[in-house]
Amino acid sequence: MDSNNVKKKSLSQKAYETIPGDEYEPFISADVKLPELTITAIILGCLLSVIFGAANAYLGLKLGQTVGASVPCAVTSMAVLRGILKRGNILENNMVQSIGSAGESVAAGVIFTIPALIVWGFDVSLFQVSIMALLGGTLGVLTLIPLRKYFVLEQHGYLPFPDGLACAEVLVAGETGGQSAITLFIGAIISGVYTLCVNGFKLWKSNIGTFIKGFNHAYIGIETTPALLGIGYIMGPKIATFMFSGAVLGWLVLIPLIKHFGAGVMDVIYPGTIPIAQMTVEDIWSNYIRYIGAGAVVFGGVWSFFKVIPIMINSFKVGFQKLRGNKQKNIRTDEDMNTGVVLILTLIIFIIMAFLPPLKLGIGKSLLVLIFTSLFVPVSAKMVGMTSNNPVSGMTIATLLATSLLLKQFGIVGEQGMIAALSVGVIVCIAVGITGDTSQDLKTGFLVGATPKKQQIGEILGVIVSSIAIGFVIILLDGAYKIGSTELPAPQATLMSLVVQGVFSESLPWTLIFTGMAIGVIVEMLGLPVLPFAIGLYLPFSLSAAPVAGGFIRWILEKRTSGEELAARRQTGTLVASGFVAGDSLMGVILAIFAYFNVNLGFGANIRALENPIFTIIPYVLMWLILHYFSNIRKPEGLND
């Protein structure tokens, strides 16, 4: 490593502050050049992309959710490059995680949508799956490139990018060693052991909740996972509270109202399949609140898109000026892929979608793909920048709704219309999914001092390799377990299929969707950020409650200290919080691999005494106290200015 950077022991305190991005000094200075996009990094990154993509494909089809791969890839890279090969540097490790984490995002986009075709009984070829994943993933990366400077540089501090910051801390801790590495390692070990006990050994439940006495069917709960606690600390109290307020509206206002007014109604009210009187709170959330939340996400997405239109226009304007020879001197850490290359690749993708097999979508449907991708990529980047939650399914639902309605207007109905609508939704879903990962990776690169252009090339390489592999994975899993069965229920894809069928059968609950959009309008009129509120409304209560617990610790810290003392202690807390994210993510992937090979570790599931809520509360309170303790310790090696 260059001698100019050896003195640095941690990220600059400005990594956590709301300052102009061009005032931030990255861990590796812009005038220092280190190997990044090396053959070793490409091979290792591509291998990890395939592994994490396959593991998350199974996990997503089984549970409807995936495990973030950026931090696990970063840790694995450091273990291989520094631990085994005795080589590498922080930028090479960052490149490995950028390439490797693409597999998880591609897998998420695929398993949220393509299995709907399988559930409908259609034959899906390996080549068809891979080409959709390749086109969607590449399109997502390309669409984000003109927006990188706005989201990563200009919005520095306003958008904390919790996962990106956590990954940067992991990389820096691995590079510097010392107290920073020890602090992060402690958080990772505690988190990993906790997750192993909960999700592996099943010694206690990860979700705890209760009804509020005297408040009929008002339910509160929390998902007691270390990653959510750490993410809440990193994102801070304000954004975590906005997200939580959406959950409060859904679970403490809307669900009790629906249950109250539907208690005496014996008829089935669509989209429910049983009377409301017989529904649990989870049934009401699944059948009604999710559509309201999707409507709020749709409004927030469209509104956010209009806000960034001037930014997009300016980015392309600067790019065209460079093409005409009006070149400005670019520093290494602010160099993106050439605008001309981005436009040419986008045109090639359009031609392949529109005219070449196996898709041959035609000009109209291919234009819809470009329109909705351009609409939702900025939304995805902003959402993960604020909360680390990427509402892929909500934006895919919006795409499917609009596409299905347009196709019906042009007379494309029935089976043909449903397949066409879902084909558009598949590519957009994958594009939006990869955007969330890419934006976090670019933020990590910004903090550590990577070259954006090389990262963007790395992301595309990760997309290519994981797209080839994901086709094999889907076909193999369908052959082994049958997608849509109780073994692999594919919950997200099933929801997408119901949305498309609902439009073409004219049975979609538009009132609920419009209600969600109206709620979004009200929130925006109050001057509050609508997207974190909307995602809180869309997600289960427990997933929104956990980040608030972490954000509350950050709030206590910021009330008690200030200035350099605050920066030092906040940085230590962020290291432990990042360790929580890393340990939880790594153990989640390990357990997913065990599940893939049918290895059952859950001996605790048979111990009835462990079902007592006290076994959930006490360990999580201890986790909370550990994070609180470390956030009040000043780092021994001091602070980098």
XYZ file of C-alpha atoms in Angstrom, residues 14-528:
515
model
C -16.560 13.374 7.274
C -17.858 10.007 6.046
C -20.615 10.424 8.645
C -21.306 14.127 8.234
C -23.622 16.120 5.964
C -21.069 17.977 3.877
C -20.521 18.584 0.156
C -19.200 15.354 -1.290
C -16.227 17.049 -2.941
C -14.965 18.032 0.526
C -14.677 14.409 1.606
C -11.210 12.844 1.505
C -11.494 9.108 0.718
C -9.449 6.470 2.496
C -7.274 6.090 -0.626
C -6.560 9.533 -2.064
C -7.485 10.335 -5.653
C -3.845 10.823 -6.633
C -2.903 7.318 -5.476
C -3.278 4.487 -7.981
C -3.597 0.899 -6.796
C -4.550 -2.297 -8.671
C -8.355 -2.649 -8.790
C -9.822 -4.515 -11.752
C -7.249 -7.314 -11.686
C -7.582 -10.825 -13.127
C -7.589 -12.230 -9.585
C -10.364 -9.840 -8.512
C -12.444 -10.720 -11.583
C -12.090 -14.492 -11.104
C -12.807 -14.398 -7.359
C -15.652 -11.893 -7.783
C -17.299 -13.952 -10.538
C -17.018 -17.103 -8.425
C -18.658 -15.370 -5.452
C -21.341 -13.932 -7.731
C -22.354 -17.434 -8.805
C -22.244 -18.834 -5.250
C -24.227 -16.034 -3.612
C -26.648 -15.912 -6.535
C -27.426 -19.619 -6.229
C -27.777 -19.496 -2.439
C -30.103 -16.494 -2.592
C -32.185 -17.998 -5.391
C -33.044 -20.917 -3.126
C -33.587 -18.684 -0.108
C -35.831 -16.295 -2.050
C -37.967 -19.060 -3.531
C -38.285 -20.632 -0.092
C -38.901 -17.570 2.099
C -39.528 -14.671 -0.290
C -36.426 -12.758 0.805
C -32.710 -12.726 0.071
C -29.554 -12.053 2.075
C -27.394 -9.037 1.203
C -24.079 -10.159 -0.274
C -21.842 -7.050 -0.295
C -20.463 -7.456 3.219
C -20.059 -11.263 3.012
C -18.254 -10.857 -0.328
C -15.955 -8.224 1.169
C -15.080 -10.459 4.126
C -14.539 -13.479 1.865
C -12.340 -11.435 -0.459
C -10.125 -10.268 2.389
C -9.857 -13.825 3.729
C -8.733 -15.142 0.319
C -6.568 -12.268 -0.937
C -4.943 -11.192 2.315
C -5.252 -14.375 4.357
C -4.454 -17.090 1.781
C -2.774 -15.404 -1.191
C -0.956 -12.820 0.975
C -1.640 -10.044 -1.553
C -4.264 -7.506 -2.532
C -5.304 -4.080 -1.280
C -8.497 -2.384 -0.185
C -9.481 -1.333 -3.711
C -8.999 -4.852 -5.068
C -11.100 -6.218 -2.206
C -13.740 -3.606 -2.992
C -13.765 -4.741 -6.627
C -14.326 -8.358 -5.577
C -17.334 -7.424 -3.468
C -18.721 -5.210 -6.259
C -18.589 -8.094 -8.744
C -19.630 -10.771 -6.253
C -22.649 -8.983 -4.778
C -24.229 -8.619 -8.229
C -25.246 -12.285 -8.084
C -27.571 -11.721 -5.127
C -29.362 -8.830 -6.827
C -29.780 -10.677 -10.121
C -31.125 -13.687 -8.226
C -33.633 -11.490 -6.365
C -34.961 -9.966 -9.576
C -35.308 -13.374 -11.202
C -36.996 -15.251 -8.361
C -39.464 -12.405 -7.696
C -40.895 -12.670 -11.212
C -39.896 -15.513 -13.562
C -41.337 -18.308 -11.349
C -44.768 -16.767 -12.015
C -44.509 -18.183 -15.552
C -43.670 -21.592 -14.077
C -46.617 -21.357 -11.650
C -48.881 -20.623 -14.634
C -47.668 -23.839 -16.262
C -45.509 -22.363 -19.043
C -42.195 -23.867 -20.084
C -39.290 -21.551 -19.289
C -35.997 -22.272 -21.022
C -32.573 -21.848 -19.483
C -31.589 -19.444 -22.257
C -34.710 -17.329 -21.748
C -34.049 -16.912 -18.019
C -30.390 -16.031 -18.566
C -31.018 -13.504 -21.351
C -33.701 -11.700 -19.302
C -31.356 -11.533 -16.325
C -28.482 -10.293 -18.475
C -30.487 -7.559 -20.207
C -32.213 -6.378 -17.026
C -29.076 -6.386 -14.895
C -26.948 -4.570 -17.448
C -29.696 -2.026 -18.101
C -29.935 -1.289 -14.374
C -26.203 -0.593 -14.092
C -26.169 1.595 -17.221
C -29.200 3.644 -16.143
C -27.602 4.435 -12.770
C -24.283 5.666 -14.208
C -25.471 9.216 -15.129
C -26.997 9.544 -11.641
C -23.978 8.393 -9.625
C -22.607 11.859 -8.902
C -25.952 13.100 -7.640
C -26.776 10.225 -5.292
C -23.257 9.368 -4.123
C -21.419 12.703 -4.251
C -23.940 15.554 -4.046
C -26.232 13.781 -1.560
C -23.368 12.794 0.747
C -24.663 12.857 4.305
C -28.284 13.316 3.237
C -28.351 9.728 1.969
C -26.342 7.619 4.459
C -26.360 4.389 2.379
C -26.204 2.227 5.536
C -25.099 -0.989 3.801
C -22.525 0.851 1.701
C -21.077 2.542 4.786
C -21.041 -0.754 6.679
C -19.191 -2.424 3.812
C -16.665 0.423 3.696
C -16.008 0.022 7.419
C -15.465 -3.711 6.911
C -12.960 -3.072 4.116
C -11.086 -0.397 6.066
C -10.969 -2.519 9.205
C -9.536 -5.406 7.205
C -6.946 -3.102 5.640
C -5.774 -1.333 8.782
C -6.188 -4.042 11.395
C -5.633 -2.786 14.935
C -8.435 -1.612 17.188
C -10.829 -0.871 14.310
C -10.642 -4.460 13.070
C -11.031 -5.810 16.596
C -14.082 -3.630 17.236
C -15.755 -4.685 13.999
C -14.756 -8.317 14.553
C -16.386 -8.302 18.004
C -19.649 -7.058 16.475
C -19.494 -9.655 13.703
C -18.814 -12.563 16.074
C -21.637 -11.568 18.435
C -24.017 -11.102 15.517
C -23.012 -14.353 13.800
C -23.415 -16.423 16.966
C -26.772 -14.770 17.652
C -28.026 -15.545 14.128
C -26.744 -19.127 14.347
C -28.647 -19.640 17.613
C -31.863 -18.159 16.197
C -32.003 -19.301 12.581
C -29.655 -22.278 12.772
C -30.160 -23.997 16.119
C -33.608 -22.361 16.517
C -33.058 -21.821 20.234
C -35.504 -18.913 20.257
C -37.688 -17.034 17.806
C -36.431 -14.051 15.847
C -39.840 -12.384 15.780
C -41.767 -11.324 18.835
C -45.007 -9.393 19.040
C -48.185 -8.802 20.991
C -51.645 -7.328 20.681
C -52.370 -4.129 22.592
C -54.889 -4.771 25.320
C -58.062 -2.731 24.862
C -57.116 -1.777 21.298
C -58.791 -4.451 19.204
C -56.390 -6.155 16.753
C -53.693 -3.506 17.123
C -50.449 -5.442 16.878
C -46.865 -4.435 17.584
C -43.772 -6.583 17.123
C -40.103 -6.575 16.247
C -37.805 -8.722 14.119
C -34.895 -9.218 16.499
C -32.096 -9.500 13.957
C -28.664 -7.910 14.485
C -28.498 -6.596 10.899
C -31.666 -4.513 11.266
C -30.439 -3.152 14.605
C -27.115 -2.165 13.042
C -28.736 -0.663 9.946
C -30.992 1.457 12.159
C -27.953 2.848 13.973
C -26.189 3.638 10.700
C -29.188 5.268 9.004
C -29.864 7.404 12.079
C -33.000 8.231 14.087
C -34.723 10.540 11.596
C -35.008 8.188 8.637
C -35.675 5.198 10.894
C -38.559 7.107 12.497
C -40.080 8.057 9.136
C -40.001 4.407 8.157
C -41.505 3.345 11.477
C -44.322 5.903 11.193
C -45.529 4.181 8.016
C -45.704 0.890 9.907
C -47.631 2.561 12.741
C -50.242 3.842 10.279
C -50.645 0.400 8.763
C -50.688 -1.754 11.888
C -52.107 0.562 14.558
C -54.618 2.478 12.405
C -55.603 0.763 9.171
C -55.630 -2.880 10.299
C -57.721 -2.206 13.451
C -60.171 -0.129 11.339
C -60.516 -2.829 8.697
C -61.015 -5.486 11.373
C -63.524 -3.315 13.250
C -65.751 -2.512 10.286
C -65.411 -5.989 8.799
C -66.140 -7.880 12.008
C -69.821 -8.289 11.207
C -69.443 -8.860 7.474
C -69.716 -12.493 6.465
C -69.115 -11.890 2.758
C -65.645 -12.235 1.273
C -64.246 -8.836 0.257
C -61.725 -9.079 -2.572
C -58.758 -9.490 -2.660
C -59.355 -11.503 0.488
C -60.341 -15.148 0.171
C -62.099 -15.453 3.537
C -64.343 -13.050 5.487
C -62.512 -10.305 7.380
C -64.054 -11.604 10.615
C -62.011 -14.786 10.197
C -58.773 -13.029 9.236
C -55.701 -12.653 11.399
C -53.761 -9.374 11.366
C -51.250 -11.023 9.028
C -54.089 -11.928 6.648
C -55.328 -8.331 6.618
C -51.819 -7.041 5.987
C -51.238 -9.524 3.173
C -54.608 -9.023 1.465
C -55.212 -5.285 1.966
C -52.383 -3.294 3.539
C -49.748 -4.486 1.059
C -51.792 -3.057 -1.811
C -52.157 0.245 0.054
C -48.420 0.246 0.730
C -47.715 -0.558 -2.927
C -49.812 2.461 -3.917
C -47.805 4.695 -1.590
C -44.555 3.308 -3.021
C -45.836 3.977 -6.552
C -46.595 7.609 -5.722
C -43.282 8.043 -3.925
C -41.476 6.533 -6.891
C -43.141 8.756 -9.469
C -42.668 11.857 -7.331
C -39.004 11.082 -6.742
C -38.530 10.531 -10.463
C -39.858 14.005 -11.272
C -37.463 15.464 -8.716
C -34.395 13.905 -10.331
C -35.325 14.693 -13.960
C -33.216 17.909 -13.922
C -30.303 15.914 -12.506
C -30.601 13.300 -15.261
C -30.755 15.965 -17.973
C -27.705 17.758 -16.572
C -25.753 14.482 -16.313
C -26.388 13.639 -19.951
C -25.584 17.233 -20.936
C -22.169 16.983 -19.280
C -21.612 13.610 -20.925
C -22.413 14.949 -24.393
C -20.080 17.903 -23.840
C -17.270 15.441 -23.219
C -18.185 13.523 -26.385
C -17.889 16.746 -28.417
C -14.403 17.294 -27.093
C -15.225 19.803 -24.343
C -13.392 17.715 -21.790
C -12.953 18.616 -18.176
C -10.106 17.122 -16.204
C -11.475 14.188 -14.239
C -9.843 12.977 -11.078
C -9.581 9.214 -10.733
C -12.234 8.910 -8.020
C -14.799 10.828 -10.119
C -14.455 9.039 -13.466
C -17.506 7.221 -14.875
C -17.985 5.079 -17.960
C -18.152 7.137 -21.155
C -21.653 8.483 -21.893
C -21.362 7.385 -25.509
C -20.613 3.807 -24.446
C -23.591 3.869 -22.069
C -25.947 5.005 -24.854
C -24.596 2.467 -27.366
C -24.978 -0.421 -24.907
C -28.499 0.731 -24.046
C -29.384 0.795 -27.756
C -27.992 -2.724 -28.195
C -30.109 -3.950 -25.268
C -33.184 -2.329 -26.829
C -32.562 -4.051 -30.165
C -32.065 -7.449 -28.518
C -35.278 -7.047 -26.474
C -37.353 -5.828 -29.395
C -36.252 -7.975 -32.317
C -34.151 -10.997 -31.331
C -35.208 -14.356 -29.868
C -36.054 -15.574 -27.325
C -37.813 -12.341 -26.253
C -38.850 -10.445 -29.422
C -40.944 -8.060 -27.331
C -41.398 -5.562 -30.138
C -40.756 -1.827 -30.098
C -43.707 -0.880 -27.867
C -43.019 -3.274 -25.002
C -39.264 -2.646 -25.207
C -39.924 1.086 -24.866
C -42.000 0.322 -21.766
C -38.993 -1.501 -20.299
C -36.776 1.553 -20.860
C -39.400 3.952 -19.500
C -40.091 2.040 -16.296
C -36.410 1.324 -15.737
C -35.622 5.050 -16.065
C -38.509 5.774 -13.708
C -37.648 3.354 -10.924
C -33.844 3.203 -10.983
C -33.599 6.661 -9.305
C -36.246 5.583 -6.809
C -34.332 2.437 -5.953
C -31.071 4.355 -5.509
C -32.712 6.896 -3.216
C -34.530 4.244 -1.204
C -31.458 2.140 -0.442
C -29.561 5.348 0.238
C -32.033 6.239 2.967
C -33.039 2.923 4.511
C -31.122 0.048 2.840
C -34.534 -1.365 1.892
C -35.045 -1.688 -1.851
C -38.816 -1.981 -2.528
C -38.268 -4.079 -5.653
C -41.586 -5.876 -5.405
C -43.506 -2.608 -4.965
C -41.936 -1.053 -8.056
C -42.410 -4.273 -10.014
C -46.090 -4.272 -9.063
C -46.340 -0.687 -10.361
C -44.694 -1.761 -13.632
C -47.002 -4.744 -14.007
C -50.065 -2.616 -13.302
C -49.201 0.056 -15.856
C -48.036 -2.427 -18.501
C -51.077 -4.647 -18.116
C -53.432 -1.681 -18.417
C -51.660 -0.372 -21.520
C -51.666 -3.787 -23.182
C -55.379 -4.166 -22.488
C -56.036 -0.793 -24.099
C -54.288 -2.007 -27.255
C -56.288 -5.218 -27.312
C -53.546 -7.564 -26.100
C -55.448 -9.684 -23.586
C -55.681 -13.191 -22.243
C -52.661 -15.461 -22.023
C -50.726 -13.402 -24.576
C -51.212 -10.186 -22.591
C -50.298 -11.789 -19.275
C -47.036 -13.210 -20.621
C -46.161 -9.911 -22.331
C -46.826 -7.887 -19.148
C -44.783 -10.234 -16.999
C -41.909 -10.210 -19.518
C -41.679 -6.425 -19.197
C -41.933 -6.697 -15.408
C -39.167 -9.313 -15.215
C -36.572 -7.121 -16.929
C -37.560 -4.008 -14.956
C -37.514 -5.957 -11.681
C -33.999 -7.247 -12.330
C -32.838 -3.754 -13.372
C -34.237 -2.196 -10.197
C -32.771 -4.987 -8.060
C -29.245 -4.540 -9.412
C -29.561 -0.765 -8.969
C -29.908 -1.147 -5.219
C -26.724 -3.188 -5.031
C -24.785 -1.013 -7.481
C -25.624 2.238 -5.721
C -24.495 0.807 -2.369
C -21.289 -0.486 -3.978
C -20.567 2.887 -5.578
C -21.042 4.558 -2.198
C -18.600 2.096 -0.669
C -16.185 2.879 -3.478
C -16.621 6.620 -2.914
C -15.753 6.244 0.769
C -12.674 4.060 0.263
C -11.422 5.858 -2.858
C -12.223 3.432 -5.699
C -12.478 4.337 -9.384
C -16.207 4.455 -10.327
C -15.563 3.513 -13.966
C -13.791 0.306 -12.971
C -16.506 -0.520 -10.444
C -19.196 -0.064 -13.084
C -17.342 -2.434 -15.417
C -17.028 -4.871 -12.522
C -20.778 -4.699 -11.828
C -21.527 -5.565 -15.468
C -19.099 -8.508 -15.307
C -20.871 -9.753 -12.190
C -24.226 -9.438 -13.947
C -22.995 -11.406 -16.973
C -21.623 -14.328 -14.968
C -24.527 -14.545 -12.508
C -27.056 -14.300 -15.362
C -25.542 -17.341 -17.044
C -25.574 -19.273 -13.778
C -29.056 -18.256 -12.608
C -30.718 -19.970 -15.572
C -29.173 -23.296 -14.543
C -30.133 -22.709 -10.891
C -33.811 -22.009 -11.651
C -34.126 -25.047 -13.920
C -32.369 -27.299 -11.386
C -34.479 -26.083 -8.455
C -37.696 -26.507 -10.409
C -36.696 -30.027 -11.359
C -35.697 -30.971 -7.815
C -38.434 -29.308 -5.745
C -41.037 -27.972 -8.200
C -41.349 -24.197 -7.922
C -44.755 -23.239 -6.560
C -44.947 -26.285 -4.281
C -44.883 -26.190 -0.485
C -41.123 -26.815 -0.653
C -40.497 -23.756 -2.850
C -43.654 -21.605 -2.684
C -42.077 -18.556 -4.441
C -44.247 -16.063 -2.492
C -43.132 -12.906 -4.321
C -43.625 -14.400 -7.771
C -47.058 -15.666 -6.716
C -48.013 -12.114 -5.715
C -46.850 -10.798 -9.110
C -48.921 -13.409 -10.926
C -52.005 -12.430 -8.922
C -51.496 -8.748 -9.831
C -51.290 -9.496 -13.551
C -54.253 -11.866 -13.424
C -56.182 -9.272 -11.422
C -55.740 -6.620 -14.114
C -56.701 -8.855 -17.021
C -59.650 -10.323 -15.125
C -60.652 -6.829 -13.929
C -60.566 -7.893 -10.290
C -57.653 -5.821 -8.964
C -58.400 -3.784 -5.799
C -57.780 -0.351 -7.333
C -59.393 1.410 -4.380
C -56.653 0.122 -2.093
C -53.896 1.176 -4.478
C -55.389 4.656 -4.953
C -55.775 4.946 -1.180
C -52.058 4.303 -0.802
C -51.259 6.928 -3.420
C -53.482 9.446 -1.609
C -51.654 8.715 1.648
C -48.391 9.391 -0.180
C -49.734 12.752 -1.367
C -50.670 13.732 2.190
C -47.246 12.763 3.546
C -45.530 14.801 0.823
C -47.791 17.801 1.522
C -46.717 17.645 5.166
C -43.133 18.056 4.009
C -42.038 14.555 5.051
